[in-house]
CSV table of C-alpha atoms and ligand atoms in Angstrom, one decimal:
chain,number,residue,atom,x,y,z
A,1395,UNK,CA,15.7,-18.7,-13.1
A,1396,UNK,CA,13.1,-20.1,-10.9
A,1397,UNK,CA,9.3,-20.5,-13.0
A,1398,UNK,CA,7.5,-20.9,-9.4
A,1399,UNK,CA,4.7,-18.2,-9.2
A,1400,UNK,CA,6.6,-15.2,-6.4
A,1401,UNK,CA,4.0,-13.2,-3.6
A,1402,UNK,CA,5.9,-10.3,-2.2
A,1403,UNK,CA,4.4,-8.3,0.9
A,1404,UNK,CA,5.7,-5.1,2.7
A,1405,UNK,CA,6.1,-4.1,6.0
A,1406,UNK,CA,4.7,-7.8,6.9
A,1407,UNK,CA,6.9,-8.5,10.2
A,1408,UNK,CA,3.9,-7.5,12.1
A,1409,UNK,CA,0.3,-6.9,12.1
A,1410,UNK,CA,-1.7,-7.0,9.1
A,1411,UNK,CA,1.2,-7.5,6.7
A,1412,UNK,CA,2.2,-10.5,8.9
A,1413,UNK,CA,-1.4,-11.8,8.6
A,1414,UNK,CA,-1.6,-11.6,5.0
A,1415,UNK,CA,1.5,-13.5,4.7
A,1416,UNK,CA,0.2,-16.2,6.6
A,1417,UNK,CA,-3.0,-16.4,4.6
A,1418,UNK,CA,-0.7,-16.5,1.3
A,1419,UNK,CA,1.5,-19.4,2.8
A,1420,UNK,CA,-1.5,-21.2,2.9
A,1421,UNK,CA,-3.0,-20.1,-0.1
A,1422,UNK,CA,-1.3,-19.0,-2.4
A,1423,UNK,CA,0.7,-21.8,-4.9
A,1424,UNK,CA,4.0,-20.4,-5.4
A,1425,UNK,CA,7.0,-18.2,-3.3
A,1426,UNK,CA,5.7,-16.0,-0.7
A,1427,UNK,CA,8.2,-12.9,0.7
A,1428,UNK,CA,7.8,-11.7,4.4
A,1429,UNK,CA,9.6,-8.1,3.9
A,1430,UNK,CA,10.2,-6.1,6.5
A,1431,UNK,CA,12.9,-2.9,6.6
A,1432,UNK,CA,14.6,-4.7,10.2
A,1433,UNK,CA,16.2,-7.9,9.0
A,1434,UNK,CA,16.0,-9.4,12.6
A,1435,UNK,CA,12.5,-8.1,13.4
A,1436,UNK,CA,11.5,-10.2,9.6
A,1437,UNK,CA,13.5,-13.2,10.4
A,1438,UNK,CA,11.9,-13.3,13.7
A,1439,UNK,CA,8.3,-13.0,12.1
A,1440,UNK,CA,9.5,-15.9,9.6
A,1441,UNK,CA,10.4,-17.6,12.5
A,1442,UNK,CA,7.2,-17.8,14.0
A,1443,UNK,CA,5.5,-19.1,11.0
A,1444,UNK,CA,7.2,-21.9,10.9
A,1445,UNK,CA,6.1,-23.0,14.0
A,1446,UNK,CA,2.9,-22.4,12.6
A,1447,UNK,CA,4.1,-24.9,9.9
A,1448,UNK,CA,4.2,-22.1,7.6
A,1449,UNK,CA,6.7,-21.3,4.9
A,1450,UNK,CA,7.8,-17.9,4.2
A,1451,UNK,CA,11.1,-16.8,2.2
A,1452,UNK,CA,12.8,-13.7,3.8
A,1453,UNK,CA,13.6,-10.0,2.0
A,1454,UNK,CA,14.8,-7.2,3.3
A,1455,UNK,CA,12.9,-4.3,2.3
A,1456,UNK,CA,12.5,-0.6,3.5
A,1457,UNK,CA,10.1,1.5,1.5
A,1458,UNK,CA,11.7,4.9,2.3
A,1459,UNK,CA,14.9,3.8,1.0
A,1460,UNK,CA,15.0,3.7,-2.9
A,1461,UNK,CA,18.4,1.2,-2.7
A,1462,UNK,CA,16.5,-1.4,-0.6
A,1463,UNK,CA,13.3,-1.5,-2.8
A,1464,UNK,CA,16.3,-1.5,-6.1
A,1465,UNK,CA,17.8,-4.1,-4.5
A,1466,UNK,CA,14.7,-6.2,-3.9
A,1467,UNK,CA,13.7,-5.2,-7.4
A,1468,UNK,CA,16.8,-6.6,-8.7
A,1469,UNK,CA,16.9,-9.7,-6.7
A,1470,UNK,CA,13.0,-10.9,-8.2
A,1471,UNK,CA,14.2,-10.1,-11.8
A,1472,UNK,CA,17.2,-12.2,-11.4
A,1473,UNK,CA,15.4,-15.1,-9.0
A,1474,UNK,CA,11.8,-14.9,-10.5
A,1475,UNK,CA,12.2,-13.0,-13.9
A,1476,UNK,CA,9.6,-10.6,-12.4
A,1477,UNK,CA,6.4,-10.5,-10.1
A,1478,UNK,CA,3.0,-11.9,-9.6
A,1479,UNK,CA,1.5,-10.7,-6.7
A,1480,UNK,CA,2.8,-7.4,-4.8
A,1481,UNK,CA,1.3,-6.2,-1.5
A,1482,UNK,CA,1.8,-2.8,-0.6
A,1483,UNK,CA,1.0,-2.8,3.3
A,1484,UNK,CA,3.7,-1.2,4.7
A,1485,UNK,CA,2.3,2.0,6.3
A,1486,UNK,CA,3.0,4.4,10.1
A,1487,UNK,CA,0.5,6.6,11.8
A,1488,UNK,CA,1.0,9.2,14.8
A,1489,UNK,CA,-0.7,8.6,18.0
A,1490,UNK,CA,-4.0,11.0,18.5
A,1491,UNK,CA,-1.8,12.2,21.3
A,1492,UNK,CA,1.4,12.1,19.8
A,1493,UNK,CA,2.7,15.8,20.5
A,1494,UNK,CA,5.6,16.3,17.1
A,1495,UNK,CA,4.4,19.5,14.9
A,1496,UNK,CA,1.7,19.0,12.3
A,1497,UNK,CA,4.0,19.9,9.2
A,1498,UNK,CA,6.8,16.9,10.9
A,1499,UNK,CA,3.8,14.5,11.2
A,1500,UNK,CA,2.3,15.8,7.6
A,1501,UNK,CA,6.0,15.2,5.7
A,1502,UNK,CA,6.9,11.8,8.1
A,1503,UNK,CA,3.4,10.3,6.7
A,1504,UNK,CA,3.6,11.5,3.3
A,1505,UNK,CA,7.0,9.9,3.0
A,1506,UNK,CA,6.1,6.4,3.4
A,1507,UNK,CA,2.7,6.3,2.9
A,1508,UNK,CA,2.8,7.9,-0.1
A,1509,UNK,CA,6.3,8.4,-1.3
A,1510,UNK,CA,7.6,5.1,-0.1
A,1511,UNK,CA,4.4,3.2,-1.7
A,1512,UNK,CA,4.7,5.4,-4.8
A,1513,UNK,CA,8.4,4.2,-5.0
A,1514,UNK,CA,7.7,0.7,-4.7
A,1515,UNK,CA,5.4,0.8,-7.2
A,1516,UNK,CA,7.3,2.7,-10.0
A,1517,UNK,CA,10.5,0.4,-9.5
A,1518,UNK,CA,8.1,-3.0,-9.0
A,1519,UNK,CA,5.1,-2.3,-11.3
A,1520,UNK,CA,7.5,-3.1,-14.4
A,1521,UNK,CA,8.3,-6.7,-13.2
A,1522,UNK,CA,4.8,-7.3,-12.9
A,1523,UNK,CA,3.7,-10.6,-14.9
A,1524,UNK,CA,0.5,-11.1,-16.6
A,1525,UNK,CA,-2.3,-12.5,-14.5
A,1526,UNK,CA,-0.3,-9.8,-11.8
A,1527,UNK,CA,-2.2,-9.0,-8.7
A,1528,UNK,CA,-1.6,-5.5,-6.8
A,1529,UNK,CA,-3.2,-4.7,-4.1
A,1530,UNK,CA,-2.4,-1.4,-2.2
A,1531,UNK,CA,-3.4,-1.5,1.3
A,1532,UNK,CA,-5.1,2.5,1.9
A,1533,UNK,CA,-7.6,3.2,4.4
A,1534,UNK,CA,-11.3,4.4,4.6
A,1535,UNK,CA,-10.2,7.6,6.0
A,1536,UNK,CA,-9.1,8.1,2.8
A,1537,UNK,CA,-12.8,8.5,2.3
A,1538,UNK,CA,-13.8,10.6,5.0
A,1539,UNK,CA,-10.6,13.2,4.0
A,1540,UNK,CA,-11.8,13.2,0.9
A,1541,UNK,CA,-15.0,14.4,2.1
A,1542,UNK,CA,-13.1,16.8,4.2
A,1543,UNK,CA,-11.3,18.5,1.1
A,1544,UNK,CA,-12.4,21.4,-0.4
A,1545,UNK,CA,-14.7,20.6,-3.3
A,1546,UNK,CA,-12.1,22.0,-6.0
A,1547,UNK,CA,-9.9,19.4,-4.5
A,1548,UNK,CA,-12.2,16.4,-4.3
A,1549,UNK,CA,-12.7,17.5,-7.6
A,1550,UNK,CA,-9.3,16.7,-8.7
A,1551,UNK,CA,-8.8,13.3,-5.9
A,1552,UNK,CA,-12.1,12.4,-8.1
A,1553,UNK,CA,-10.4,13.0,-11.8
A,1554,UNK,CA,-10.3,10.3,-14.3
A,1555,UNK,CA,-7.9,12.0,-16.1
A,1556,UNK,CA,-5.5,13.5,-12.8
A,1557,UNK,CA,-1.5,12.4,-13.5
A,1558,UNK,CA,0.7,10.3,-11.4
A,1559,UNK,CA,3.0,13.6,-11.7
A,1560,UNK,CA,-0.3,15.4,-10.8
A,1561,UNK,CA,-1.5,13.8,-7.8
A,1562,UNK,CA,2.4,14.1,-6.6
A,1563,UNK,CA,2.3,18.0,-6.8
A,1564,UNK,CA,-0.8,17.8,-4.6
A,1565,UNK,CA,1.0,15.7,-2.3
A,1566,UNK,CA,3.8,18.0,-1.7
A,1567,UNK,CA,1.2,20.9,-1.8
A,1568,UNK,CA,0.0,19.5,1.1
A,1569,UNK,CA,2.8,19.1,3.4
A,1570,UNK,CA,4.4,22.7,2.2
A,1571,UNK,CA,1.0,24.0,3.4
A,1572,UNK,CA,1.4,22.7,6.5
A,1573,UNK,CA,4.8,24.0,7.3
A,1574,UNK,CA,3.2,27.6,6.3
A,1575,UNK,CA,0.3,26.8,8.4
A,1576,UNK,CA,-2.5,27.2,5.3
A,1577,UNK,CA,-3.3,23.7,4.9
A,1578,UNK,CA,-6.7,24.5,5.8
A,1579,UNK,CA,-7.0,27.3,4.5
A,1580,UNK,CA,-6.0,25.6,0.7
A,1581,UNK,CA,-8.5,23.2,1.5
A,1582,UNK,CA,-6.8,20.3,3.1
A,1583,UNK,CA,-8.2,17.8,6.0
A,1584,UNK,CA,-6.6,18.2,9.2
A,1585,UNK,CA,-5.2,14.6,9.2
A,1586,UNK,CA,-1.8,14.1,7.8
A,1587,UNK,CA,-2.6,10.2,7.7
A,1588,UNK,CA,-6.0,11.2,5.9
A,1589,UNK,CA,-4.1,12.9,3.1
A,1590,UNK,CA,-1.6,10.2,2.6
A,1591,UNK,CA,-4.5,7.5,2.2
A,1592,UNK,CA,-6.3,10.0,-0.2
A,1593,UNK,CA,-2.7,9.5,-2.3
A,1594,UNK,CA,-2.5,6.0,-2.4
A,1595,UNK,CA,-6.1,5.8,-3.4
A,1596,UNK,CA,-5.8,7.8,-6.3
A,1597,UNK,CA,-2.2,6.4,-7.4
A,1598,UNK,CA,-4.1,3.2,-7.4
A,1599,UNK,CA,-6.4,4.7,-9.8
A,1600,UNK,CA,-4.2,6.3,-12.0
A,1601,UNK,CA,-2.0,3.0,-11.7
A,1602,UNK,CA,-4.9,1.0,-13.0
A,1603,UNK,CA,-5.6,3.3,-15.8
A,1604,UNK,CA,-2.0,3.0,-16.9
A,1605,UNK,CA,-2.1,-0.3,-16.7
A,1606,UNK,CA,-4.9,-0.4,-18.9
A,1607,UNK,CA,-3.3,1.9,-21.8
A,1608,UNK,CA,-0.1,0.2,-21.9
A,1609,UNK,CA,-1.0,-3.6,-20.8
A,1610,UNK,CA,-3.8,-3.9,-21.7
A,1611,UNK,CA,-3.5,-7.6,-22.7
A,1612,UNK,CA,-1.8,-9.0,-19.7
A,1613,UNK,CA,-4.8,-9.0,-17.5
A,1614,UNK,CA,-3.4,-7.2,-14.6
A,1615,UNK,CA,-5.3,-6.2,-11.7
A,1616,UNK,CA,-4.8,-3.6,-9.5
A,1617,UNK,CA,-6.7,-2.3,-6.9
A,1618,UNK,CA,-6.9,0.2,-3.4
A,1619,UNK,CA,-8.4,-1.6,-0.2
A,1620,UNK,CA,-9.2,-1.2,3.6
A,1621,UNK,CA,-8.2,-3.8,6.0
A,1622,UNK,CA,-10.9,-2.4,8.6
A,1623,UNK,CA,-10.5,-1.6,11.8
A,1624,UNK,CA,-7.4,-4.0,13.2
A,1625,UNK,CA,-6.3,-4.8,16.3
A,1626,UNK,CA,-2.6,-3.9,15.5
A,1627,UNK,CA,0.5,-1.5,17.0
A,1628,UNK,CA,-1.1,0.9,14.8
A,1629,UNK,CA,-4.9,0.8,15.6
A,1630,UNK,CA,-5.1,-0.6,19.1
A,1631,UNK,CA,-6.6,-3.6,21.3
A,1632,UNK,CA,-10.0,-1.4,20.9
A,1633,UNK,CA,-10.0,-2.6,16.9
A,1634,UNK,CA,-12.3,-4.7,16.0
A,1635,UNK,CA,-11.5,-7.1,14.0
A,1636,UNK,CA,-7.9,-9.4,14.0
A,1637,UNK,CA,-5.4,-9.1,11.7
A,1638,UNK,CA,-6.4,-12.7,10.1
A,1639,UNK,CA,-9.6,-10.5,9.5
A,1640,UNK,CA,-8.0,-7.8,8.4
A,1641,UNK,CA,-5.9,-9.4,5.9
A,1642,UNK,CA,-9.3,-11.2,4.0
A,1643,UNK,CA,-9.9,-8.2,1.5
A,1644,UNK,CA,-6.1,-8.0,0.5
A,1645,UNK,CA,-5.7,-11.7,0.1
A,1646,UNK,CA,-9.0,-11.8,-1.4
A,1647,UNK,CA,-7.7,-8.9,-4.5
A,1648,UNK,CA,-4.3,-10.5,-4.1
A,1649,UNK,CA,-5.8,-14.2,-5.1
A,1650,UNK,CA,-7.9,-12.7,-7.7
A,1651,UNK,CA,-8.3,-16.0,-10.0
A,1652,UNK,CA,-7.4,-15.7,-13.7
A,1653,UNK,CA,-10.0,-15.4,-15.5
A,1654,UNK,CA,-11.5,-12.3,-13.1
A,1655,UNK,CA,-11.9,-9.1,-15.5
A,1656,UNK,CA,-12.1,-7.2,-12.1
A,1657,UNK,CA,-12.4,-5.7,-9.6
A,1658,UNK,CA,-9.7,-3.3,-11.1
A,1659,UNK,CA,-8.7,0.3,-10.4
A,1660,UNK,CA,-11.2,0.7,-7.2
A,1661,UNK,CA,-11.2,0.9,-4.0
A,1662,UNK,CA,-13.0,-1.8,-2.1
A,1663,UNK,CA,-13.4,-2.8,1.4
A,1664,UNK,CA,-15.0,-5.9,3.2
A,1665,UNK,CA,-14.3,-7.5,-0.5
A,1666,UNK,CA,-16.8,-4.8,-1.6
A,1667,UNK,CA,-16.4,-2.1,-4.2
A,1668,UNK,CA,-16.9,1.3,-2.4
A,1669,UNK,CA,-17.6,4.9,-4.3
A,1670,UNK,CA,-14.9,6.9,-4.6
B,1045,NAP,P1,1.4,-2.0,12.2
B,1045,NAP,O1,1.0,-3.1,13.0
B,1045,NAP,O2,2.0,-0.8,12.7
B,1045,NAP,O3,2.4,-2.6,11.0
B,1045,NAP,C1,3.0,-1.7,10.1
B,1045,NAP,C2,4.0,-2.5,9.3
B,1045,NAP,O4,4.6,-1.6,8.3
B,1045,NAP,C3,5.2,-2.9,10.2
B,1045,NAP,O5,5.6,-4.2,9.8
B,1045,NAP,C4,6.2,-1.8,10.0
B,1045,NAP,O6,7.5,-2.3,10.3
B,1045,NAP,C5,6.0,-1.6,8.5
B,1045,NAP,N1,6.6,-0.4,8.1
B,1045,NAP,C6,6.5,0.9,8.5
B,1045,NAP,N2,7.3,1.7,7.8
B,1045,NAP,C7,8.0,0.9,6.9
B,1045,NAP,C8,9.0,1.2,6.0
B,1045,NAP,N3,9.5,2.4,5.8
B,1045,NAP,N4,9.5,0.1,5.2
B,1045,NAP,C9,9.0,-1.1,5.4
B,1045,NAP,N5,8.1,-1.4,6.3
B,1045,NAP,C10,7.6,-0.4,7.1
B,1045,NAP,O7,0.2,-1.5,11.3
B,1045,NAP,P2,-1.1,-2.3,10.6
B,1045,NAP,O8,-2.3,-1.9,11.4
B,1045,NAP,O9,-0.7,-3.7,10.4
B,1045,NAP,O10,-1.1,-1.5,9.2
B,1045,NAP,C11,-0.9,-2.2,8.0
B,1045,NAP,C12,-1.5,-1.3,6.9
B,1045,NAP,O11,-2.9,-1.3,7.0
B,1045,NAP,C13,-1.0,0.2,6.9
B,1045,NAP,O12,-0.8,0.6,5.6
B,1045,NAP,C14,-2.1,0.9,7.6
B,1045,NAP,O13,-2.2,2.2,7.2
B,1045,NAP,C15,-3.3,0.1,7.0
B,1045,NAP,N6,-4.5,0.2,7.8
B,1045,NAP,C16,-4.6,-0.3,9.1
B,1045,NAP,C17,-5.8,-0.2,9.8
B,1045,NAP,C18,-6.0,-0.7,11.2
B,1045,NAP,O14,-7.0,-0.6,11.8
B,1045,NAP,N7,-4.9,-1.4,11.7
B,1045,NAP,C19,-6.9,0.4,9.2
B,1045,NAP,C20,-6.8,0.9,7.9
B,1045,NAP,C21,-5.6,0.8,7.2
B,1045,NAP,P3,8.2,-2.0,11.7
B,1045,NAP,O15,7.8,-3.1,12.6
B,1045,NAP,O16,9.7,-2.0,11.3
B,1045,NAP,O17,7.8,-0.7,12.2
């Protein structure tokens, strides 16, 4: 079994995933895995950071598909003996003028955003090491959803004391409302990618808080982030900053130095603690 330190980062054959990975190669002392779920689309990406003069070690990995994240899972126990550093970027988004019904859009999103994340988590969390970074990469419109749910929700999205299996009823909640068309009408945001950012958020929460009732001594650190606004597939050429900047406020919670006591459990953006 290998003692070298292991960085693992999903959805990275592209984008800001790709840029993070780049700023670990660099960085970060130890293994660093470009994932994506296309194994020629992440060979090509590894490809291409070579010629950077880059090194980064290849994984399959497809966050909708429970055997692939197993398998990955699997793999690091046997290789590494477990984790240090675990990027959740993988994440899709409809076109504004993408024309598929709401409800397909709401359960599509919810799937990997949430579900897919949610899944990596639960089967990668475990092989997390002490000194272990997180970082899950949401969004500020999880903000500005939360703003746009009914206060009896925010409420909950706010709780301190809301459940993983909690925040996972919501989740569904939402999606089953919009195949009945009452989403808004229970209070939800009209933005299927808004809700799935709300869940990541608060699963970063709730993940933090477990972390602190059942680790408590292994000084791991989890937190939620935004990228910002990135030129990417995803955002557009109208974005403002580049995915090298976009990747500075993961890398910067991912590279967390040892004897940090925090940030932990937040939400942060431009390397800044936001309000939740
Ligand atoms: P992007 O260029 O579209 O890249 C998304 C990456 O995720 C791609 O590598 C994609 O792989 C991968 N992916 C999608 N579904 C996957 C799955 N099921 N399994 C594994 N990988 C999957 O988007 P981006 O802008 O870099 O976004 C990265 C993250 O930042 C996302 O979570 C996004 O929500 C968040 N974010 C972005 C912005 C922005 O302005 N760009 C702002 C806030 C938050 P394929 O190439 O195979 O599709």
């Amino acid at each position: 079994m290998s003692s070298v330190p292991v960085a693992v980062v999903t959805g990275s054959n592209k984008g800001i995933g790709f840029a993070i990975v780049r700023a670990l190669c660099k960085q970060f002392p130890g293994d660093v895995y470009l994932t994506a779920r296309d194994p020629s689309r992440g060979q090509e990406a590894v490809a291409k950071l070579k010629e950077e003069g880059l090194r980064a070690l290849f994984h399959q990995l497809d966050i909708d598909d429970l055997q692939s994240i197993r398998a990955l899972r699997d793999f690091l126990k046997e290789k590494y003996g477990g984790l240090n550093v675990l990027v959740n970027n993988a994440g899709i988004a409809f076109k504004v003028q993408d024309t598929t019904p709401f409800p397909v859009q709401a359960e599509v999103t919810l799937k990997t955003n949430f579900f897919g994340t949610r899944n990596v988590c639960t089967e990668l969390l475990p092989l997390m090491k002490p000194y272990g970074r997180v970082v899950n990469v949401s969004s500020m419109v999880s903000s500005s959803a939360l703003r746009g749910c009914s206060q009896e929700l925010q409420q909950k999205f706010r709780s301190d004391t809301i459940t993983e299996d909690e925040l996972v009823q919501l989740m569904n909640k939402f999606v089953e409302d919009t195949k009945k068309s009452v989403h808004e009408k229970e209070g939800w945001p009209n933005t299927a990618y808004g809700v799935s950012k709300i869940g990541v958020t608060v699963l970063s929460r709730i993940q933090a808080r477990m972390i602190n009732e059942t680790r408590k001594g292994d000084h791991i650190l989890l937190n939620a982030c935004c990228p910002g606004w990135v030129r990417t597939d995803m955002a557009g050429p109208q974005a403002t900053k580049s995915p090298d900047e976009g990747a500075e406020t993961p890398v910067y919670l991912a590279l967390l130095p040892s004897d940090a006591d925090g940030p932990h459990g937040q939400f942060l953006s431009n390397k800044t603690v936001k309000p939740w």
